[in-house]
mmCIF file of C-alpha atoms in Angstrom:
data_model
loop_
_atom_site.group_PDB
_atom_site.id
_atom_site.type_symbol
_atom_site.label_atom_id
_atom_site.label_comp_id
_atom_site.label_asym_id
_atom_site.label_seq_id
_atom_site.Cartn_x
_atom_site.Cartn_y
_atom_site.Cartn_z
ATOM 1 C CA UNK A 87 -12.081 13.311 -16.870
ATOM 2 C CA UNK A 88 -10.793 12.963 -20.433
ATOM 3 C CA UNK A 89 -11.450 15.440 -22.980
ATOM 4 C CA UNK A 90 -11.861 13.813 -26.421
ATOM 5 C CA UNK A 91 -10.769 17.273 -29.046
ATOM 6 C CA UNK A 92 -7.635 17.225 -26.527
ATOM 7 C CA UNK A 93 -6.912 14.007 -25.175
ATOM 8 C CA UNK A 94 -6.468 15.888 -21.646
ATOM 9 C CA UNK A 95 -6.911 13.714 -18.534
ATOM 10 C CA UNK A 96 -6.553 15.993 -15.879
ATOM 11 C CA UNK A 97 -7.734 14.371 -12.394
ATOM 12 C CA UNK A 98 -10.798 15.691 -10.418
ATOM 13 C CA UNK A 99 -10.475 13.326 -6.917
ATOM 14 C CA UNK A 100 -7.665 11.750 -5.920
ATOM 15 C CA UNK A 101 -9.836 9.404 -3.921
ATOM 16 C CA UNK A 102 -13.694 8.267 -5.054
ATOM 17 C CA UNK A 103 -15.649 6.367 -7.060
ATOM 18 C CA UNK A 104 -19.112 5.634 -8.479
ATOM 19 C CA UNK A 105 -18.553 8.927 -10.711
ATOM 20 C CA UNK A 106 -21.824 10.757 -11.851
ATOM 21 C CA UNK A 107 -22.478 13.545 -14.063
ATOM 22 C CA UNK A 108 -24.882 16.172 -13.248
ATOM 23 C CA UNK A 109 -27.371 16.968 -16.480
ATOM 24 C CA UNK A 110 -26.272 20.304 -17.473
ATOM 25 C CA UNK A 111 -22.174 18.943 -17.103
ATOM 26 C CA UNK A 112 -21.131 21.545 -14.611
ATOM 27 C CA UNK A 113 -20.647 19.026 -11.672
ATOM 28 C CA UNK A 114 -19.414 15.341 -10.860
ATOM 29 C CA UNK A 115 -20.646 13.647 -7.849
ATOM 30 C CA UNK A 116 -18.669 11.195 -6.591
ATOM 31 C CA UNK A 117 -18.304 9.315 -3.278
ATOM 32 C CA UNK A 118 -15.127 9.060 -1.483
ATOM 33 C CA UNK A 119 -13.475 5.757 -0.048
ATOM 34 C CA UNK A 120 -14.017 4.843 3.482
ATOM 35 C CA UNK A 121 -13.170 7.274 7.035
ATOM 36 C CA UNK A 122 -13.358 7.299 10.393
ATOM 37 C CA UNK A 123 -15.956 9.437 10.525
ATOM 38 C CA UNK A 124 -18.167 7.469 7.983
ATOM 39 C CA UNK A 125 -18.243 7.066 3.472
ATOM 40 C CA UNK A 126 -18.299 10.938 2.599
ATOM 41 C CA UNK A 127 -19.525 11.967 -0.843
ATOM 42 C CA UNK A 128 -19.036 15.313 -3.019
ATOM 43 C CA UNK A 129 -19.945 17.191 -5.305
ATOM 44 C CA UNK A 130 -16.967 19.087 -8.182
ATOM 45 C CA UNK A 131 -17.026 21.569 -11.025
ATOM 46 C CA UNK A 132 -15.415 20.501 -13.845
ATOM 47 C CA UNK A 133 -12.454 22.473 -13.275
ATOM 48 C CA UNK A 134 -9.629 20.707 -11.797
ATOM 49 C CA UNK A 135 -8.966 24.040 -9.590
ATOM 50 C CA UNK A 136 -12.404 24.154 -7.842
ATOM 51 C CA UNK A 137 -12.343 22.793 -4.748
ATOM 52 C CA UNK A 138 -14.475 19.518 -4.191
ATOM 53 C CA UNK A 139 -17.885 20.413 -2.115
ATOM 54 C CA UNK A 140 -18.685 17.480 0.755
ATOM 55 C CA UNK A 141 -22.714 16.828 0.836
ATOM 56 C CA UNK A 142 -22.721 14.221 3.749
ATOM 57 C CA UNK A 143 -20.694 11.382 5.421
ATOM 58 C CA UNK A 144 -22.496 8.011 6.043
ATOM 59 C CA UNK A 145 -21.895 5.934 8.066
ATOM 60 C CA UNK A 146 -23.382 3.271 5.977
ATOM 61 C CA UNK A 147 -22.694 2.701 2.542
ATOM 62 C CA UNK A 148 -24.555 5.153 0.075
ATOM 63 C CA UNK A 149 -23.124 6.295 -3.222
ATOM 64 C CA UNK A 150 -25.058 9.325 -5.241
ATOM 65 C CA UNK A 151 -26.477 7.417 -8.521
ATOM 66 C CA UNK A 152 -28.870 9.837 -10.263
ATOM 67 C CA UNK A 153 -28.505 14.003 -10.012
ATOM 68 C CA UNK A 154 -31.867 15.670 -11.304
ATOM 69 C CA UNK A 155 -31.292 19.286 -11.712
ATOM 70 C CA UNK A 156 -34.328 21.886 -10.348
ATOM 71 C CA UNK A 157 -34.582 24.803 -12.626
ATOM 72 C CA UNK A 158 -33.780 27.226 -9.430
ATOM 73 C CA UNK A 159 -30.353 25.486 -9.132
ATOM 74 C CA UNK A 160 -32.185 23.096 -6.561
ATOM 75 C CA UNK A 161 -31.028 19.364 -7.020
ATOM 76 C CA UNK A 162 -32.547 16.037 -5.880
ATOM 77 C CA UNK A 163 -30.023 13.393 -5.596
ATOM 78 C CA UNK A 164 -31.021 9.448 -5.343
ATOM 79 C CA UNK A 165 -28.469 7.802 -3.279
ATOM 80 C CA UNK A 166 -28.115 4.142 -3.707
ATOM 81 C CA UNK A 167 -27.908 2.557 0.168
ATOM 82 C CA UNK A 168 -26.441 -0.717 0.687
ATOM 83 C CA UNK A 169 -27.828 -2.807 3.329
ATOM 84 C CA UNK A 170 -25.793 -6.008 4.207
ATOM 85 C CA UNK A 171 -29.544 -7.774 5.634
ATOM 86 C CA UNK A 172 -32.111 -6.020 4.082
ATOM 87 C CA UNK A 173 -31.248 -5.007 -0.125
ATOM 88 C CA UNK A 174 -30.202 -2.553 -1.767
ATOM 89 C CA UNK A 175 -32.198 0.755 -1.434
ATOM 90 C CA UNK A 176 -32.957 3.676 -2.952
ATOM 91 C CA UNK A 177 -33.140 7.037 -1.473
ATOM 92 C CA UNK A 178 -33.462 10.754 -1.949
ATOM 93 C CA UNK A 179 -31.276 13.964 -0.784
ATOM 94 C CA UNK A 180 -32.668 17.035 -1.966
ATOM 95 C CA UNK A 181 -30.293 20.101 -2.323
ATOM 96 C CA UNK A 182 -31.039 23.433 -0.946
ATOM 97 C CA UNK A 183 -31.943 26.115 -3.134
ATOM 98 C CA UNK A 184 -29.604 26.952 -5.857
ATOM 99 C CA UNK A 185 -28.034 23.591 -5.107
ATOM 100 C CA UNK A 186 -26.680 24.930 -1.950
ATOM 101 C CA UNK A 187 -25.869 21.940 0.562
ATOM 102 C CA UNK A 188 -28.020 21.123 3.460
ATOM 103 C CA UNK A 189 -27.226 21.087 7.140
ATOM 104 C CA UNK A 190 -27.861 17.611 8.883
ATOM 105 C CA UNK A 191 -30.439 16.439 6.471
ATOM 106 C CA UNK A 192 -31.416 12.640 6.241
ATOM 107 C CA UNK A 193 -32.299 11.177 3.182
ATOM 108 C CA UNK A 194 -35.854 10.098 2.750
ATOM 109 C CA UNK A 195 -36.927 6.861 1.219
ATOM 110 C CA UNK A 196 -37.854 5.864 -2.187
ATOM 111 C CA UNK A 197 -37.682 2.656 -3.250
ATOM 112 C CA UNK A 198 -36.950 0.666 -0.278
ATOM 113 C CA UNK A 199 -37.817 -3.352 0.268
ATOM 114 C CA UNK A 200 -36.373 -6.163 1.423
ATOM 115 C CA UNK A 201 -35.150 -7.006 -1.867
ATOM 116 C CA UNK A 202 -32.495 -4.686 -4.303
ATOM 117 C CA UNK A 203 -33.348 -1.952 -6.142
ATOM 118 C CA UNK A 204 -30.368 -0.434 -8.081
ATOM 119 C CA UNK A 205 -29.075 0.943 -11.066
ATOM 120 C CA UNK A 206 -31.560 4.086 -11.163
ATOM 121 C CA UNK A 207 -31.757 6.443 -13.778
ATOM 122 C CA UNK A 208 -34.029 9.648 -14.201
ATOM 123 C CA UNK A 209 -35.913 9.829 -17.531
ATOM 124 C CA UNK A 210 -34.519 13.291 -19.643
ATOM 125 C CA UNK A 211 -37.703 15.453 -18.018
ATOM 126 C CA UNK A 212 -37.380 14.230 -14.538
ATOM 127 C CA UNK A 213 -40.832 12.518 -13.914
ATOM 128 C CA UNK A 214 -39.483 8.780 -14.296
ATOM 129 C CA UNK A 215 -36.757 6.786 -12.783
ATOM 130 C CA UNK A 216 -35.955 3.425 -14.710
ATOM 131 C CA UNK A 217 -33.816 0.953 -12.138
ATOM 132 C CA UNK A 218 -33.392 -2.756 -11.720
ATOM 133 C CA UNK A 219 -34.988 -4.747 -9.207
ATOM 134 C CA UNK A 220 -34.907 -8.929 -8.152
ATOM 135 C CA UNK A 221 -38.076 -8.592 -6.593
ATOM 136 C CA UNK A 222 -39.805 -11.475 -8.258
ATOM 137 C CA UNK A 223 -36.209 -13.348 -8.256
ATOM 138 C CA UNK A 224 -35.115 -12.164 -11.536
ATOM 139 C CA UNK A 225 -33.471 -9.142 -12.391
ATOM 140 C CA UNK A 226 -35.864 -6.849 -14.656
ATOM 141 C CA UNK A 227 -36.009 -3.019 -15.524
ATOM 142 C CA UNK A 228 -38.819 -1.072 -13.912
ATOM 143 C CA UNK A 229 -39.946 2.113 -14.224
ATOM 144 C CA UNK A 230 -41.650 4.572 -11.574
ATOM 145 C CA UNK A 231 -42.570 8.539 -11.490
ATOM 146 C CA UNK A 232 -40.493 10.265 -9.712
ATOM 147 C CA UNK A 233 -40.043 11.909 -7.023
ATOM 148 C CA UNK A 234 -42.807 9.928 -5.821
ATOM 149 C CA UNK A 235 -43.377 6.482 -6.487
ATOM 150 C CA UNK A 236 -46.944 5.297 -7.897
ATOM 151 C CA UNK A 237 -47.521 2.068 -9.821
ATOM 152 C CA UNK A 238 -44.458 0.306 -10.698
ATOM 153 C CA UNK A 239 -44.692 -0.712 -14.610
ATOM 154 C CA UNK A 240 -41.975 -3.906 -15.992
ATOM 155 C CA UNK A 241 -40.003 -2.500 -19.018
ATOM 156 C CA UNK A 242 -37.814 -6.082 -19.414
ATOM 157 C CA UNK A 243 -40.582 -8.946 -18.546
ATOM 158 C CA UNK A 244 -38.092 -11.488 -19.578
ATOM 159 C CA UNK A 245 -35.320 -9.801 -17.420
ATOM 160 C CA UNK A 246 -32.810 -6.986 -18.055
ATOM 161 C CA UNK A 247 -30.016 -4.576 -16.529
ATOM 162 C CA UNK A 248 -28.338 -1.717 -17.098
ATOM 163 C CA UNK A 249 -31.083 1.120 -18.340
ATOM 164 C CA UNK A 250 -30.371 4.046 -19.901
ATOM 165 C CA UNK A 251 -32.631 6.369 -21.247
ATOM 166 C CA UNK A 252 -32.378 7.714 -24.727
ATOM 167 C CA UNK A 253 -31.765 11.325 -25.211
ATOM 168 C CA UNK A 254 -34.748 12.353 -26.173
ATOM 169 C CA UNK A 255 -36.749 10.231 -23.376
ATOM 170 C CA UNK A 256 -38.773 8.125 -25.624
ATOM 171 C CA UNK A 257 -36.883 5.000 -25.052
ATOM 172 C CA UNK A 258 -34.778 3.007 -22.986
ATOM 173 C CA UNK A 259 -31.666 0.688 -23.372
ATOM 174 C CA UNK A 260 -30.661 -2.409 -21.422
ATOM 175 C CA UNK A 261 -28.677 -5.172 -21.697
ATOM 176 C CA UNK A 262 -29.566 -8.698 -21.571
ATOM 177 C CA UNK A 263 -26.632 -10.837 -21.023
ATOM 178 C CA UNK A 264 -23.432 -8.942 -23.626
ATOM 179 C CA UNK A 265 -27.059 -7.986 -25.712
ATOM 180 C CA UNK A 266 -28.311 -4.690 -26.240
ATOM 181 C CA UNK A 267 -31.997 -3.562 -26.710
ATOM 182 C CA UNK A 268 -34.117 -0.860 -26.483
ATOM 183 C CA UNK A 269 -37.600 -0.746 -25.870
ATOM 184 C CA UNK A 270 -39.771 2.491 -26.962
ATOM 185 C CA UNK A 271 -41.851 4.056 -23.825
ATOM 186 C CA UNK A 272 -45.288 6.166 -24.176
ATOM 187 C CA UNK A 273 -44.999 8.153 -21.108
ATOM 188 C CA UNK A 274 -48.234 9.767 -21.382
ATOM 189 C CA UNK A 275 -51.218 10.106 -20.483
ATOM 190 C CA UNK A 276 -50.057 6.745 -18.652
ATOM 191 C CA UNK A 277 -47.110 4.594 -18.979
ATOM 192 C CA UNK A 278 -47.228 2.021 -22.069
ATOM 193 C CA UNK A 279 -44.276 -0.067 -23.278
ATOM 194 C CA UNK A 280 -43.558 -0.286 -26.946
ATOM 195 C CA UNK A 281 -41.600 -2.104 -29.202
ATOM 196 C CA UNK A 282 -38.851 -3.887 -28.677
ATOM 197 C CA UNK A 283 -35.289 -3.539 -30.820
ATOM 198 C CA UNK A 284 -32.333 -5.820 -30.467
ATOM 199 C CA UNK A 285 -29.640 -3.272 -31.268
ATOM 200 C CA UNK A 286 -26.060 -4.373 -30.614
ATOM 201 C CA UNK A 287 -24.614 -7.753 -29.757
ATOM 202 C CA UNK A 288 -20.732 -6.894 -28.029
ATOM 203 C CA UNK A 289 -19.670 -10.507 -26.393
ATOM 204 C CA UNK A 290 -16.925 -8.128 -25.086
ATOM 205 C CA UNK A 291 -18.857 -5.939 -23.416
ATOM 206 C CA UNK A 292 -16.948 -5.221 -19.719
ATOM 207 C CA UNK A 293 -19.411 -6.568 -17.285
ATOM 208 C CA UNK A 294 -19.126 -4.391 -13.933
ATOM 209 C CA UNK A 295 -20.517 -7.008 -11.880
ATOM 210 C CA UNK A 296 -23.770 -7.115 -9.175
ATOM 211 C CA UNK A 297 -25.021 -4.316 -8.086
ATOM 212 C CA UNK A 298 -22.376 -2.053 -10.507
ATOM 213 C CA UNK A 299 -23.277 0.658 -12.321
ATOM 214 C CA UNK A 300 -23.434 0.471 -16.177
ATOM 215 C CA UNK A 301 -20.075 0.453 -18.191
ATOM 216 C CA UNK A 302 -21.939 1.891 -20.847
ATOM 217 C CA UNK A 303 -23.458 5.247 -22.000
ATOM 218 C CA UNK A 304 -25.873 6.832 -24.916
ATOM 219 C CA UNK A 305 -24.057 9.561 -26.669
ATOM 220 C CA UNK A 306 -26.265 12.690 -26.577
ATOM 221 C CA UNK A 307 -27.110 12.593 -30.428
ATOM 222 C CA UNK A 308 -28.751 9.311 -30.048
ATOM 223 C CA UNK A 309 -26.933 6.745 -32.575
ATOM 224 C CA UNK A 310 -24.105 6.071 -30.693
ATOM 225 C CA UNK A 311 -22.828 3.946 -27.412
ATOM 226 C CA UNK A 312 -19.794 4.872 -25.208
ATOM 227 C CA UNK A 313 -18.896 1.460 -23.451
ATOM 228 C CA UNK A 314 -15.810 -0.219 -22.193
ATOM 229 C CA UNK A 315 -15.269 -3.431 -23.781
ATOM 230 C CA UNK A 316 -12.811 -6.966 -22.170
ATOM 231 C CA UNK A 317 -9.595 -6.807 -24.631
ATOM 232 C CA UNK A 318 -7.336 -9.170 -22.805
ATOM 233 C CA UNK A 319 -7.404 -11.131 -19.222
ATOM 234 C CA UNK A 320 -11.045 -11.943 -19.419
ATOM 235 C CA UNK A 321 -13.693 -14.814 -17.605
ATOM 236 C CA UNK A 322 -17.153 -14.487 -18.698
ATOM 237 C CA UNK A 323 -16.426 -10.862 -19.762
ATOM 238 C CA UNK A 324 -14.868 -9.459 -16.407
ATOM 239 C CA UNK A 325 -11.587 -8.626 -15.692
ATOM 240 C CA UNK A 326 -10.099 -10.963 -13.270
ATOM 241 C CA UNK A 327 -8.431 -9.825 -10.404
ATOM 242 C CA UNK A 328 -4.988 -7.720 -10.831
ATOM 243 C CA UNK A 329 -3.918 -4.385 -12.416
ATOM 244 C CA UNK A 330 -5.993 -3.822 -15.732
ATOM 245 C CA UNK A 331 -5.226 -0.916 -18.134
ATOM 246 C CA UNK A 332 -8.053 1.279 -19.843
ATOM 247 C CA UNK A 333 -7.665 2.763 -23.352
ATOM 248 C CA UNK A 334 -9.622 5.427 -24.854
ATOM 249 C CA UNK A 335 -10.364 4.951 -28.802
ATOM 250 C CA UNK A 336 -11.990 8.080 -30.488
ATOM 251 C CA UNK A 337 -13.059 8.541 -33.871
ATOM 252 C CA UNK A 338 -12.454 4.661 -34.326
ATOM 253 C CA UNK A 339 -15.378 4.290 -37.531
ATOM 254 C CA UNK A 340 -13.148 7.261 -39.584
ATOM 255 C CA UNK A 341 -9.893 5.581 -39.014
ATOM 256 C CA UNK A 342 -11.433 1.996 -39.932
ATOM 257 C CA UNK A 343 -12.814 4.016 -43.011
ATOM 258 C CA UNK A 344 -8.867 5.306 -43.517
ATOM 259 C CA UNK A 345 -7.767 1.889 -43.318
ATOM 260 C CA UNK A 346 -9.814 0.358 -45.498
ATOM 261 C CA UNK A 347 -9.619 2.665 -48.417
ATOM 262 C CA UNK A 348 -13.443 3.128 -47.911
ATOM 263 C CA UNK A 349 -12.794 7.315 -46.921
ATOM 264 C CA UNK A 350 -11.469 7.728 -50.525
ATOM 265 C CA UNK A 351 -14.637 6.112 -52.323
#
């Protein structure tokens, strides 16, 4: 975790990936690298003192994708489940009450096919997940209600990855290639997509890859992306194989202001 005001970095797992932040900020899920006894996830406070909680081992590959947070403390998790001859699926763990973590309980299905579904994400007041499927042989963004599926309604019709929602849950981003857009969403009385923005164009935009999560985020006021970007070592925007470094750049629009003379003006 790095804290911007401080520029502290202090570590949270020693071992895991696929990190996700629960709404409120109070926990990170994350799922641990391979054991004997199967892929374990967990579930941290922010504080690098806490002791990390275990919700399951799997002895397939799921990762915890999506956290929506019950206002009891109750949490339903949607576990992305890799299949190596049936797709990618989506499932659902709920949490006990006050998040507590159940005993021996399976995950039910949510989005499941014989085709991928990935990349979910649950709309700001939990009733819609957007994710990406390649269920007509293309990759689009969908959205569905949530937790249970109904009518599934095509957000990119002329394809599409990496959703997120904005902040305030009227719109969504994606990414088309190293092109941004966002799309505005009328969620009720039913489902109706809006206009369509082409908002950033970054032909360094760090592409994760199939099946990998965003490398990008929507600051919470709105106006602003958090996204790692190729510098040096590159193909097709990917980092080839090897050691890569990562570098953090804060406040970069004031110094570029400082540099320029502009911040006097």
């Amino acid at each position: 975790v790095y804290d911007v005001g401080t520029g502290a970095s202090p570590l949270l797992a020693e071992d895991g990936v696929y990190p996700v932040w629960s709404p409120s900020g109070d926990h990170l899920y994350y799922t641990g690298r391979p054991q004997s006894s199967g892929r374990p996830a967990f579930r941290s406070g922010p504080d690098p003192g806490q002791s990390a909680e275990q919700l399951y081992s799997s002895a397939t590959e799921r990762y915890v994708r999506a956290v929506l947070e019950g206002s009891g403390g109750d949490s339903i998790l949607i576990l992305r489940e890799n299949h190596p001859d049936q797709g990618r699926d989506l499932l659902l763990m709920r949490m006990g009450p006050a998040g507590a973590v159940p005993e021996d309980v399976e995950p039910s299905p949510f989005l499941t096919a014989e085709w991928d579904e990935w990349q979910a994400e649950i709309s700001p007041d939990g009733r819609h997940v957007a994710y990406v499927s390649n269920q007509e042989g293309v990759e689009r963004v969908y959205l569905q209600t949530f937790p249970t599926p109904g009518e599934r309604q095509v957000v990119s019709p002329l394809g599409g990855t990496d959703p997120r929602w904005a902040p305030d849950g009227q719109s969504i981003f994606y990414r088309v290639g190293t092109t941004f857009f966002e799309v505005d969403l009328r969620l009720d009385p039913s489902v109706a997509v809006g206009d369509l923005r082409r908002v950033l164009d970054e032909p360094r935009y760090q592409d994760g890859g199939f099946l990998v999560d965003p490398n990008y985020h929507v600051h919470p006021d709105g106006d602003r992306f958090v996204h790692a970007v190729c510098v040096d070592g590159c193909e097709d925007g990917r980092g080839v194989e090897g050691d890569s470094d990562f570098f953090i750049v804060t406040n970069w629009f004031t110094e570029l202001l400082q540099l320029t003379g502009e911040a006097a003006r």
